[in-house]
Coordinates of C-alpha atoms and ligand atoms in Angstrom, one line a residue:
X31 CA 8.9 154.0 79.0
X32 CA 6.4 153.3 76.3
X33 CA 5.4 149.9 74.8
X34 CA 6.0 149.1 71.2
X35 CA 4.7 146.1 69.3
X36 CA 4.6 145.4 65.6
X37 CA 3.7 142.7 63.0
X38 CA 5.1 142.2 59.5
X39 CA 3.3 139.6 57.4
X40 CA -0.1 138.8 56.0
X41 CA -1.2 135.4 57.3
X42 CA -2.3 136.4 60.8
X43 CA -4.9 138.9 61.9
X44 CA -2.4 141.8 62.5
X45 CA -4.7 144.2 64.4
X46 CA -5.8 141.6 67.0
X47 CA -2.3 140.2 67.3
X48 CA -0.9 143.7 67.9
X49 CA -3.6 144.4 70.5
X50 CA -2.6 141.3 72.4
X51 CA 1.0 142.3 72.2
X52 CA 0.2 145.7 73.6
X53 CA -1.8 144.3 76.5
X54 CA 1.3 142.5 77.7
X55 CA 3.3 145.7 77.4
X56 CA 0.9 148.0 79.1
X57 CA 3.0 148.0 82.3
X58 CA 5.5 150.1 80.3
X59 CA 3.1 153.0 79.9
X60 CA -0.6 153.2 80.2
X61 CA -1.8 156.7 79.6
X62 CA -3.1 156.0 76.1
X63 CA -2.7 153.5 73.2
X64 CA -3.1 153.2 69.5
X65 CA -2.7 150.8 66.5
X66 CA -2.1 151.4 62.8
X67 CA -2.4 148.9 60.0
X68 CA -1.9 149.1 56.2
X69 CA -5.2 148.4 54.4
X70 CA -5.3 148.6 50.6
X71 CA -2.6 151.3 50.4
X72 CA -4.2 153.3 53.2
X73 CA -3.0 153.8 56.8
X74 CA -5.9 152.9 59.2
X75 CA -5.4 153.9 62.8
X76 CA -7.3 153.9 66.1
X77 CA -6.2 155.7 69.2
X78 CA -7.6 155.9 72.7
X79 CA -6.9 157.5 76.1
X80 CA -6.7 155.2 79.1
X81 CA -5.8 151.6 79.7
X82 CA -6.4 148.9 77.1
X83 CA -8.3 146.6 79.5
X84 CA -10.5 144.3 77.5
X85 CA -10.6 146.5 74.4
X86 CA -11.2 145.0 71.0
X87 CA -9.8 146.5 67.8
X88 CA -12.1 148.0 65.1
X89 CA -9.4 148.0 62.5
X90 CA -9.4 145.8 59.4
X91 CA -7.3 142.7 59.7
X92 CA -5.1 143.1 56.6
X93 CA -1.3 143.2 56.6
X94 CA 1.6 144.8 58.4
X95 CA 0.9 147.1 61.4
X96 CA 2.1 148.3 64.7
X97 CA 0.9 149.6 68.1
X98 CA 2.0 151.7 71.0
X99 CA 1.1 152.2 74.7
X100 CA 2.1 155.6 75.9
X101 CA 3.6 157.1 79.0
X102 CA 3.3 160.8 78.3
X103 CA 6.4 163.0 78.2
X104 CA 5.8 165.8 75.6
X105 CA 2.1 166.8 75.5
X106 CA -0.8 165.8 77.7
X107 CA -2.7 162.6 77.8
X108 CA -5.0 163.1 74.8
X109 CA -6.1 161.1 71.8
X110 CA -4.2 163.3 69.4
X111 CA -1.0 162.9 71.3
X112 CA -1.4 159.1 71.4
X113 CA 0.8 157.2 68.9
X114 CA 1.0 156.1 66.0
X115 CA 1.7 159.5 64.4
X116 CA 1.3 160.3 60.7
X117 CA 2.9 162.8 58.4
X118 CA 0.8 165.4 56.4
X119 CA 0.2 163.1 53.5
X120 CA -0.6 160.1 55.8
X121 CA 2.1 158.0 54.0
X122 CA 4.2 157.2 57.0
X123 CA 3.3 156.1 60.5
X124 CA 5.8 156.3 63.4
X125 CA 5.7 154.9 67.0
X126 CA 8.4 156.0 69.4
X127 CA 9.8 155.4 72.8
X128 CA 12.2 158.0 74.2
X129 CA 12.6 161.8 74.1
X130 CA 13.8 163.9 71.1
X131 CA 15.7 166.7 72.7
X132 CA 15.9 169.0 69.7
X133 CA 12.2 168.7 69.1
X134 CA 11.5 172.4 69.3
X135 CA 14.1 173.4 66.7
X136 CA 13.0 170.6 64.4
X137 CA 9.3 171.5 64.7
X138 CA 10.0 175.2 63.9
X139 CA 12.0 174.3 60.9
X140 CA 9.4 171.8 59.6
X141 CA 6.6 174.2 60.2
X142 CA 8.5 176.8 58.1
X143 CA 8.7 174.2 55.3
X144 CA 4.9 173.9 55.4
X145 CA 4.4 170.8 57.6
X146 CA 1.2 170.8 59.7
X147 CA 1.5 169.3 63.2
X148 CA -1.6 167.9 64.9
X149 CA -0.1 166.9 68.3
X150 CA 2.2 168.3 70.9
X151 CA 4.5 165.3 70.9
X152 CA 8.2 165.2 70.0
X153 CA 7.4 162.0 68.0
X154 CA 5.5 163.9 65.4
X155 CA 8.7 165.7 64.3
X156 CA 10.2 162.3 63.3
X157 CA 7.3 161.4 60.9
X158 CA 7.4 164.9 59.3
X159 CA 11.2 164.6 58.9
X160 CA 10.6 161.3 57.1
X161 CA 8.1 163.0 54.8
X162 CA 10.6 165.7 54.1
X163 CA 13.3 163.2 53.2
X164 CA 10.8 161.3 51.0
X165 CA 9.8 164.5 49.2
X166 CA 13.4 165.6 48.6
X167 CA 14.5 162.2 47.3
X168 CA 11.5 161.4 45.0
X169 CA 13.8 160.7 42.1
X170 CA 16.4 158.7 44.0
X171 CA 14.0 155.9 44.7
X172 CA 15.4 155.5 48.3
X173 CA 14.6 152.4 50.3
X174 CA 12.6 152.8 53.5
X175 CA 15.8 152.0 55.5
X176 CA 17.7 154.8 53.7
X177 CA 14.9 157.3 54.3
X178 CA 14.7 156.4 58.0
X179 CA 18.5 156.7 58.3
X180 CA 18.5 160.2 56.8
X181 CA 15.6 161.3 59.0
X182 CA 17.0 159.9 62.2
X183 CA 20.4 161.5 61.5
X184 CA 18.7 164.8 62.4
X185 CA 17.5 163.6 65.8
X186 CA 19.1 164.4 69.2
X187 CA 18.1 162.5 72.3
X188 CA 16.9 159.0 72.7
X189 CA 14.7 157.0 70.5
X190 CA 13.5 153.5 69.6
X191 CA 11.1 153.8 66.6
X192 CA 9.0 151.7 64.4
X193 CA 8.1 153.0 60.9
X194 CA 5.7 151.7 58.3
X195 CA 4.9 153.2 54.9
X196 CA 1.4 152.7 53.3
X197 CA 3.1 152.0 49.9
X198 CA 5.2 149.1 51.3
X199 CA 2.6 146.7 52.9
X200 CA 5.1 144.0 53.7
X201 CA 7.9 145.8 55.4
X202 CA 8.8 147.8 58.5
X203 CA 11.9 149.6 59.7
X204 CA 13.1 150.0 63.3
X205 CA 15.8 152.4 64.5
X206 CA 17.3 152.3 67.9
X207 CA 19.3 154.9 69.8
X208 CA 18.6 154.6 73.5
X209 CA 15.4 152.6 73.9
X210 CA 15.1 148.8 73.8
X211 CA 13.8 147.0 70.6
X212 CA 13.7 143.3 70.0
X213 CA 12.7 141.5 66.8
X214 CA 10.8 138.2 67.1
X215 CA 11.7 135.6 64.4
X216 CA 9.0 133.1 63.2
X217 CA 8.4 131.4 59.9
X218 CA 6.3 133.5 57.5
X219 CA 6.0 136.6 59.6
X220 CA 8.0 138.8 61.9
X221 CA 7.3 140.7 65.1
X222 CA 9.0 143.5 67.0
X223 CA 8.5 144.8 70.6
X224 CA 10.1 146.9 73.2
X225 CA 10.3 144.0 75.6
X226 CA 11.0 140.3 74.7
X227 CA 8.3 139.1 77.2
X228 CA 5.6 140.4 74.7
X229 CA 7.0 138.1 72.0
X230 CA 7.0 135.0 74.2
X231 CA 3.5 133.8 73.2
X232 CA 4.7 133.8 69.5
X233 CA 8.3 132.9 69.5
X234 CA 11.4 132.3 71.7
X235 CA 13.8 133.3 69.0
X236 CA 14.7 137.0 69.1
X237 CA 17.3 139.5 67.9
X238 CA 18.1 142.4 70.2
X239 CA 18.7 145.6 68.2
X240 CA 21.8 147.4 69.5
X241 CA 22.2 151.2 69.8
X242 CA 22.8 152.9 66.4
X243 CA 21.3 150.0 64.5
X244 CA 18.5 150.0 61.9
X245 CA 16.5 146.9 61.1
X246 CA 14.7 146.3 57.8
X247 CA 12.0 143.6 58.4
X248 CA 9.9 141.7 55.9
X249 CA 7.8 138.6 56.5
X250 CA 10.8 136.4 55.6
X251 CA 13.9 138.5 56.3
X252 CA 15.5 140.7 59.0
X253 CA 18.5 142.8 57.8
X254 CA 20.4 144.9 60.3
X255 CA 22.7 147.8 59.5
X256 CA 24.5 150.4 61.5
X257 CA 23.5 154.1 61.3
X258 CA 26.6 154.3 59.0
X259 CA 25.0 151.7 56.7
X260 CA 27.4 148.8 57.4
X261 CA 25.7 145.4 57.3
X262 CA 25.7 143.8 60.8
X263 CA 25.6 140.1 61.8
X264 CA 22.5 139.5 63.9
X265 CA 22.7 136.9 66.6
X266 CA 19.5 135.0 67.4
X267 CA 19.0 134.6 71.2
X268 CA 16.7 131.9 72.4
X269 CA 14.6 133.1 75.4
X270 CA 14.5 130.6 78.2
X271 CA 11.3 132.0 79.8
X272 CA 8.0 130.2 79.8
X273 CA 4.9 132.0 78.5
X274 CA 3.1 130.9 81.7
X275 CA 5.9 132.4 83.7
X276 CA 4.9 135.8 82.5
X277 CA 1.2 135.4 83.1
X278 CA -0.6 135.7 86.5
X279 CA -0.8 132.1 87.4
X280 CA -4.1 132.3 89.2
X281 CA -3.2 135.3 91.4
X282 CA -5.3 138.5 91.2
X283 CA -2.3 140.6 90.5
X284 CA 1.2 140.1 89.1
X285 CA 2.6 141.8 92.2
X286 CA 1.1 139.1 94.5
X287 CA 2.3 136.4 92.2
X288 CA 5.8 137.8 92.2
X289 CA 5.9 138.2 95.9
X290 CA 4.7 134.6 96.5
X291 CA 7.1 133.0 94.0
X292 CA 10.2 134.3 95.8
X293 CA 11.2 131.0 97.2
X294 CA 11.5 129.8 93.6
X295 CA 13.0 132.9 92.2
X296 CA 15.7 132.9 94.9
X297 CA 16.5 129.3 94.2
X298 CA 16.7 130.1 90.5
X299 CA 19.1 133.0 91.2
X300 CA 21.4 130.8 93.3
X301 CA 21.1 127.7 91.1
X302 CA 24.5 126.2 90.3
X303 CA 26.3 129.1 91.9
X304 CA 26.9 127.7 95.4
X305 CA 29.1 124.6 95.6
X306 CA 29.8 122.1 98.4
X307 CA 31.6 123.7 101.2
X308 CA 30.1 127.1 100.5
X309 CA 32.3 127.9 97.5
X310 CA 30.6 130.5 95.2
X311 CA 31.0 130.3 91.4
X312 CA 29.9 133.2 89.2
X313 CA 30.7 132.3 85.6
X314 CA 29.8 135.8 84.3
X315 CA 32.8 137.3 86.2
X316 CA 35.4 134.8 85.0
X317 CA 36.7 137.2 82.3
X318 CA 37.4 140.0 84.8
X319 CA 38.6 137.8 87.7
X320 CA 42.1 139.1 87.6
X321 CA 41.0 142.7 87.8
X322 CA 38.6 142.0 90.6
X323 CA 41.2 140.1 92.6
X324 CA 43.1 143.4 93.1
X325 CA 40.1 145.7 93.2
X326 CA 40.1 148.3 96.1
X327 CA 36.8 150.1 95.5
X328 CA 33.4 149.3 94.1
X329 CA 30.7 151.9 93.4
X330 CA 27.2 150.5 92.8
X331 CA 25.0 152.7 90.5
X332 CA 21.3 152.2 90.3
X333 CA 17.8 153.8 90.7
X334 CA 14.9 153.1 93.1
X335 CA 14.6 149.7 94.5
X336 CA 17.8 148.5 92.8
X337 CA 19.7 151.3 94.6
X338 CA 18.4 150.0 98.0
X339 CA 19.6 146.5 97.0
X340 CA 22.9 148.2 96.2
X341 CA 23.1 149.7 99.8
X342 CA 22.7 146.2 101.1
X343 CA 25.4 145.0 98.6
X344 CA 27.9 147.7 99.7
X345 CA 27.4 146.8 103.3
X346 CA 27.9 143.0 102.9
X347 CA 31.0 143.6 100.6
X348 CA 32.5 145.7 103.4
X349 CA 31.6 143.1 105.9
X350 CA 33.0 140.1 104.1
X351 CA 36.0 141.6 102.2
X352 CA 38.6 144.4 102.5
X353 CA 37.1 146.2 99.4
X354 CA 35.5 149.6 100.0
X355 CA 32.0 149.9 98.5
X356 CA 29.4 152.6 98.2
X357 CA 26.2 153.4 96.2
X358 CA 25.2 156.3 94.0
X359 CA 21.8 157.0 92.6
X360 CA 22.3 157.0 88.8
X361 CA 20.5 160.3 88.2
X362 CA 22.7 162.0 90.9
X363 CA 25.9 160.3 89.6
X364 CA 25.4 161.6 86.1
X365 CA 25.6 165.2 87.0
X366 CA 27.9 165.1 90.0
X367 CA 31.7 165.1 90.6
X368 CA 33.0 161.7 91.7
X369 CA 36.5 160.5 92.2
X370 CA 37.7 157.0 91.3
X371 CA 40.6 155.6 93.3
X372 CA 43.1 153.4 91.4
X373 CA 41.7 149.9 91.0
X374 CA 38.0 150.8 91.0
X375 CA 34.9 149.2 89.4
X376 CA 31.4 150.5 88.7
X377 CA 28.7 148.0 89.2
X378 CA 25.3 148.8 87.6
X379 CA 22.2 147.2 89.1
X380 CA 19.0 147.2 87.0
X381 CA 16.1 144.8 86.7
X382 CA 15.2 146.0 83.2
X383 CA 18.7 146.9 82.1
X384 CA 17.0 149.7 80.2
X385 CA 16.8 152.5 82.8
X386 CA 17.9 155.7 81.0
X387 CA 19.8 157.1 84.0
X388 CA 21.7 153.9 84.5
X389 CA 22.6 153.7 80.8
X390 CA 23.8 157.3 80.9
X391 CA 26.0 156.4 83.9
X392 CA 27.4 153.4 82.0
X393 CA 28.5 155.7 79.2
X394 CA 30.2 158.1 81.6
X395 CA 32.0 155.3 83.4
X396 CA 33.2 153.8 80.2
X397 CA 34.5 157.2 79.0
X398 CA 36.4 157.4 82.2
X399 CA 37.9 154.0 81.5
X400 CA 36.6 152.4 84.7
X401 CA 35.8 148.7 84.7
X402 CA 32.0 148.5 84.2
X403 CA 30.0 145.5 85.5
X404 CA 26.3 144.7 85.5
X405 CA 23.8 143.0 87.8
X406 CA 20.8 142.7 85.5
X407 CA 17.6 140.6 85.1
X408 CA 16.8 141.1 81.5
X409 CA 19.2 139.0 79.4
X410 CA 20.5 140.9 76.4
X411 CA 19.3 144.3 77.7
X412 CA 21.2 147.5 77.0
X413 CA 23.0 147.5 80.3
X414 CA 23.9 143.8 80.0
X415 CA 25.3 144.6 76.5
X416 CA 27.1 147.8 77.5
X417 CA 29.0 146.5 80.5
X418 CA 32.2 144.5 80.3
X419 CA 31.0 141.6 82.4
X420 CA 28.4 140.8 85.0
X421 CA 25.9 138.6 86.8
X422 CA 22.4 137.8 85.6
X423 CA 19.7 137.6 88.3
X424 CA 17.7 134.7 86.6
X425 CA 14.6 135.9 88.6
X426 CA 12.3 135.4 85.7
X427 CA 10.1 138.1 84.2
X428 CA 8.8 140.7 86.7
X429 CA 5.7 142.3 85.3
X430 CA 4.3 144.3 88.3
X431 CA 5.6 147.8 88.2
X432 CA 6.6 147.5 91.9
X433 CA 9.8 145.5 92.1
X434 CA 9.4 142.6 94.5
X435 CA 11.0 139.3 93.6
X436 CA 13.8 141.1 91.8
X437 CA 14.7 143.0 95.0
X438 CA 15.4 139.7 96.9
X439 CA 17.2 138.3 93.9
X440 CA 19.3 141.4 93.7
X441 CA 20.2 141.1 97.4
X442 CA 21.1 137.4 97.3
X443 CA 23.2 138.0 94.1
X444 CA 25.1 140.9 95.8
X445 CA 25.7 138.6 98.8
X446 CA 27.0 135.9 96.4
X447 CA 29.2 138.5 94.7
X448 CA 30.6 139.5 98.2
X449 CA 31.3 135.8 99.0
X450 CA 32.9 135.2 95.6
X451 CA 35.1 138.3 96.0
X452 CA 36.2 137.2 99.5
X453 CA 37.0 133.7 98.2
X454 CA 38.9 135.1 95.2
X455 CA 41.0 137.3 97.4
X456 CA 41.7 134.7 100.1
X457 CA 39.4 136.4 102.6
X458 CA 36.8 133.7 102.4
X459 CA 36.4 131.9 105.8
X460 CA 33.3 133.8 106.9
X461 CA 31.9 133.8 103.4
X462 CA 31.8 130.0 103.3
X463 CA 29.7 129.9 106.4
X464 CA 27.3 132.5 105.0
X465 CA 27.1 130.7 101.6
X466 CA 26.2 127.4 103.3
X467 CA 23.3 129.2 105.1
X468 CA 21.9 130.5 101.9
X469 CA 20.7 127.1 101.0
X470 CA 18.1 127.4 103.8
X471 CA 16.7 130.7 102.6
X472 CA 13.9 129.5 100.2
X473 CA 12.3 127.3 102.9
X474 CA 12.5 130.1 105.5
X475 CA 11.1 132.5 103.0
X476 CA 8.1 130.3 102.4
X477 CA 7.4 130.3 106.2
X478 CA 7.4 134.2 106.1
X479 CA 5.0 134.2 103.1
X480 CA 2.7 131.8 104.9
X481 CA 2.1 134.3 107.6
X482 CA 0.7 136.8 105.2
X483 CA -2.6 137.1 107.2
X484 CA -0.8 138.9 110.1
X485 CA 0.6 141.4 107.7
X486 CA -2.8 141.9 106.1
X487 CA -4.2 142.8 109.6
X488 CA -1.4 145.3 110.1
X489 CA -2.0 146.8 106.7
X490 CA -5.7 147.3 107.7
X491 CA -4.5 149.5 110.6
X492 CA -2.0 151.4 108.4
X493 CA -4.3 152.5 105.6
X494 CA -6.1 155.1 107.8
X495 CA -2.8 156.7 108.9
X496 CA -1.6 160.1 107.7
X497 CA 2.0 159.1 107.4
X498 CA 4.2 156.0 108.2
X499 CA 7.8 156.0 109.3
X500 CA 10.0 153.0 108.3
X501 CA 13.1 152.6 110.5
X502 CA 16.1 150.3 110.3
X503 CA 19.8 150.2 111.2
X504 CA 22.9 148.9 109.4
X505 CA 22.0 146.1 107.0
X506 CA 18.3 146.7 107.7
X507 CA 18.4 150.4 106.8
X508 CA 17.9 149.7 103.0
X509 CA 14.7 147.9 104.0
X510 CA 13.4 151.1 105.7
X511 CA 13.9 152.9 102.4
X512 CA 12.4 150.1 100.4
X513 CA 9.4 149.8 102.8
X514 CA 8.7 153.6 102.4
X515 CA 9.0 153.4 98.6
X516 CA 6.8 150.3 98.3
X517 CA 3.9 151.7 100.3
X518 CA 4.2 155.0 98.6
X519 CA 4.2 153.6 95.1
X520 CA 1.5 150.9 95.5
X521 CA -0.8 152.4 98.1
X522 CA 0.0 156.2 97.6
X523 CA 0.4 156.6 101.4
X524 CA 2.8 159.3 102.6
X525 CA 5.9 157.6 104.0
X526 CA 9.4 158.2 105.3
X527 CA 12.3 155.8 105.3
X528 CA 15.2 156.5 107.6
X529 CA 17.9 155.2 109.9
X530 CA 16.5 154.4 113.3
X531 CA 19.3 156.4 115.0
X532 CA 18.2 159.6 113.2
X533 CA 14.8 159.7 114.9
X534 CA 16.0 162.0 117.6
X535 CA 17.7 164.3 115.2
X536 CA 14.4 165.6 113.8
X537 CA 11.7 163.2 112.7
X538 CA 10.3 162.3 116.1
X539 CA 9.0 165.9 116.3
X540 CA 6.5 165.1 113.5
X541 CA 5.3 161.8 114.8
X542 CA 2.1 161.1 116.8
X543 CA -0.7 158.6 117.1
X544 CA -1.6 159.1 113.5
X545 CA 2.0 158.7 112.3
X546 CA 3.2 155.3 113.5
X547 CA 6.6 153.6 113.1
X548 CA 7.5 150.3 111.5
X549 CA 10.9 149.2 112.8
X550 CA 13.1 146.4 111.5
X551 CA 14.8 145.0 114.6
X552 CA 15.9 141.4 114.3
X553 CA 18.6 139.9 116.6
X554 CA 21.7 141.4 115.0
X555 CA 23.4 142.8 118.0
X556 CA 21.5 146.0 117.9
X557 CA 18.4 144.8 119.9
X558 CA 19.0 147.0 123.0
X559 CA 19.5 150.1 120.9
X560 CA 16.3 149.3 119.0
X561 CA 14.5 148.6 122.2
X562 CA 15.5 152.1 123.5
X563 CA 14.2 153.6 120.2
X564 CA 10.9 151.8 120.6
X565 CA 10.6 153.0 124.2
X566 CA 11.2 156.5 123.2
X567 CA 8.5 156.3 120.6
X568 CA 6.0 154.7 123.0
X569 CA 6.7 157.3 125.7
X570 CA 5.2 159.8 123.2
X571 CA 2.2 157.6 122.3
X572 CA 3.5 156.9 118.9
X573 CA 2.4 153.4 117.8
X574 CA 5.2 151.0 116.9
X575 CA 5.2 147.8 114.8
X576 CA 8.3 145.7 115.4
X577 CA 9.5 143.4 112.7
X578 CA 11.9 141.0 114.4
X579 CA 12.9 137.3 114.5
X580 CA 12.3 134.5 116.9
X581 CA 15.3 135.2 119.1
X582 CA 14.6 139.0 119.1
X583 CA 10.9 138.9 120.0
X584 CA 11.3 138.7 123.8
X585 CA 13.1 142.1 123.8
X586 CA 10.0 143.8 122.4
X587 CA 6.9 141.9 123.7
X588 CA 6.3 144.5 126.5
X589 CA 6.9 147.6 124.3
X590 CA 5.6 146.8 120.8
X591 CA 2.0 147.6 119.7
X592 CA 2.3 144.7 117.3
X593 CA 5.0 142.4 116.1
X594 CA 5.8 140.3 113.1
X595 CA 8.3 137.5 113.7
X596 CA 10.5 135.8 111.0
X597 CA 12.4 132.6 111.6
X598 CA 16.0 132.9 113.0
X599 CA 18.7 133.0 110.3
X600 CA 22.3 134.2 110.0
X601 CA 22.1 138.0 110.6
X602 CA 23.6 138.8 107.2
X603 CA 20.6 137.1 105.6
X604 CA 17.9 138.7 107.8
X605 CA 17.2 141.6 105.4
X606 CA 16.3 139.0 102.7
X607 CA 13.8 137.3 105.0
X608 CA 12.4 140.7 106.2
X609 CA 11.9 142.1 102.6
X610 CA 8.6 140.3 101.9
X611 CA 7.1 142.1 104.9
X612 CA 7.3 145.5 103.1
X613 CA 6.1 144.0 99.9
X614 CA 3.0 142.3 101.5
X615 CA 2.2 145.4 103.6
X616 CA 2.3 147.6 100.4
X617 CA 0.3 145.0 98.4
X618 CA -2.5 144.6 101.1
X619 CA -2.7 148.3 101.7
X620 CA -3.0 148.9 98.0
X621 CA -5.8 146.3 97.7
X622 CA -7.7 147.8 100.7
X623 CA -7.4 151.3 99.1
X624 CA -8.5 149.9 95.7
X625 CA -5.3 151.1 94.0
X626 CA -4.1 150.1 90.6
X627 CA -1.7 147.4 92.0
X628 CA 0.3 146.3 89.0
X629 CA 0.3 149.7 87.3
X630 CA 0.4 152.4 89.9
X631 CA -0.6 155.9 88.6
X632 CA 2.1 157.9 86.9
X633 CA 4.6 155.1 87.0
X634 CA 6.0 152.7 84.4
X635 CA 8.0 149.5 84.8
X636 CA 10.9 150.6 82.8
X637 CA 12.0 154.2 83.0
X638 CA 13.6 154.7 79.7
X639 CA 13.7 158.5 79.8
X640 CA 15.8 160.7 82.1
Ligands
M6R110 O1 14.7 148.4 85.9 P1 15.5 149.0 87.0 O2 15.9 148.1 88.1 O3 16.7 149.8 86.6 O4 14.5 150.0 87.7 C1 14.8 150.9 88.7 C2 13.6 151.6 89.3 O5 12.9 152.3 88.4 C3 12.7 150.6 90.0 O6 13.4 149.8 90.9 C4 11.5 151.3 90.7 O7 12.0 152.0 91.8 C5 10.4 150.3 91.1 N1 9.2 150.8 90.6 C6 10.3 150.1 92.5 O8 9.4 149.2 92.9

């Protein structure tokens, strides 16, 4: 969850540069932050509680250093728990993302050996372990890499760590087992970060560290070895994102920018993938084409918003092909019992590609020898690397913690996957019609976004309510879940998301004037069922907001309190056009309630701990 940023060199002003890097990583964790630099053989550190905001650093601008933004796991949000952490002799500094599961046993053993702990963090055990290794090997003259290897061999759990040593002002060592780490390559100095977007202002050339790898970094060299000390070949990836793309572009918040750029992100996701006549081409699946031709069952595995996109994906796969599909929440999947019929595939959906629950599920699926596929936004991320094949979203960087443009890109990708599968299996007639319609989406989506003002007025009515019910049927049910999640996470309003047909099985008992319903009811063949549900709510004085399309509106004009109308489109595409509604409602409600829009309290963009 936490953000890591480091600099190895001497030409730049390291402390200021690290602070800049941390600012762009703050969405990963923002309870507290800290920086350390090496100054004349001494580790100089500053640590603070709260967001970085417009902070300036007070540290000397000397050589190598590193910084961290924290999302607390072990120990409260205090200055002493903020990273970087030092050993007793203040020789080593460590920053860490992840959780050390044997922290208590290690701490006890280290205390017995005389180490003094100053924080409650699991991270501090790492730095004392390092000190122990260094003390025990004084005569052996071990390199920093060897010391880190010995220290990390004692750790259980997940970690991505950065280490510096006051006596080695021009080197740093990284070790990765579970959390993301990327090295930025430039002439004369090197950088590292937990997210490549933080490196973009400085370089587009990066090396992704893999699990069980250790990197030794100097201003002119990066050497990567396995935990077993085998030298590895490191491939340099060239990032194809623009620095401007990851900035706010004139919008007050990243969330709004990302909502408004959906016509473009959808186009980017579809680019080159839909051919004349509605044929879909997905290059990332070529290598597993033969297996997928005969597949009988697909299980999508994901968390949060990505799992709701998965629900939509499972429904459209079943609609367009003869393949059975379902969705499991990764954290449930990891500890449950699940059967896999013959000819199954697991498909992991993740924006970051670094979600710990998802990565754990990938491991399990691979152990069970099931074909593992990815649908990921972050190129080169852990999920992308760990799966056999997959599809990239190409939605561009998403910085706001609330997922918006990635949700619509996930849905359109899943629809393309359904069409591709149908065409591969000779079941493609309907899919070609659908694929041709996709070309219209970006224009129609712009029309929806242009009506933002109506949604702003609805949001104004919603912010004073005690609870809000989001309702949908069939393909639009995932939207009810996404609507409830979005409003909860951005505006902190109590919400429920449920299938419309379930109202009478319990929920309607709790609803009243102060607990309105938002119902997704486009013209998809369920209009009369939806109209009955609206009438039942109205008969009990429960306010109803109907989200429908041009053709559907006449069914609701006499019963809805308020309506929002999207343009007509093929029913299978309706959820994609309806999605911005929940995003804008959540955004506007969050602004009216003065919430922390891009970094909601207690959340982080990338959930890299279980
Ligand atoms: O990076 P991922 O797609 O794996 O993240 C999954 C969820 O953590 C994420 O979608 C989360 O629910 C968002 N904050 C929702 O807006």
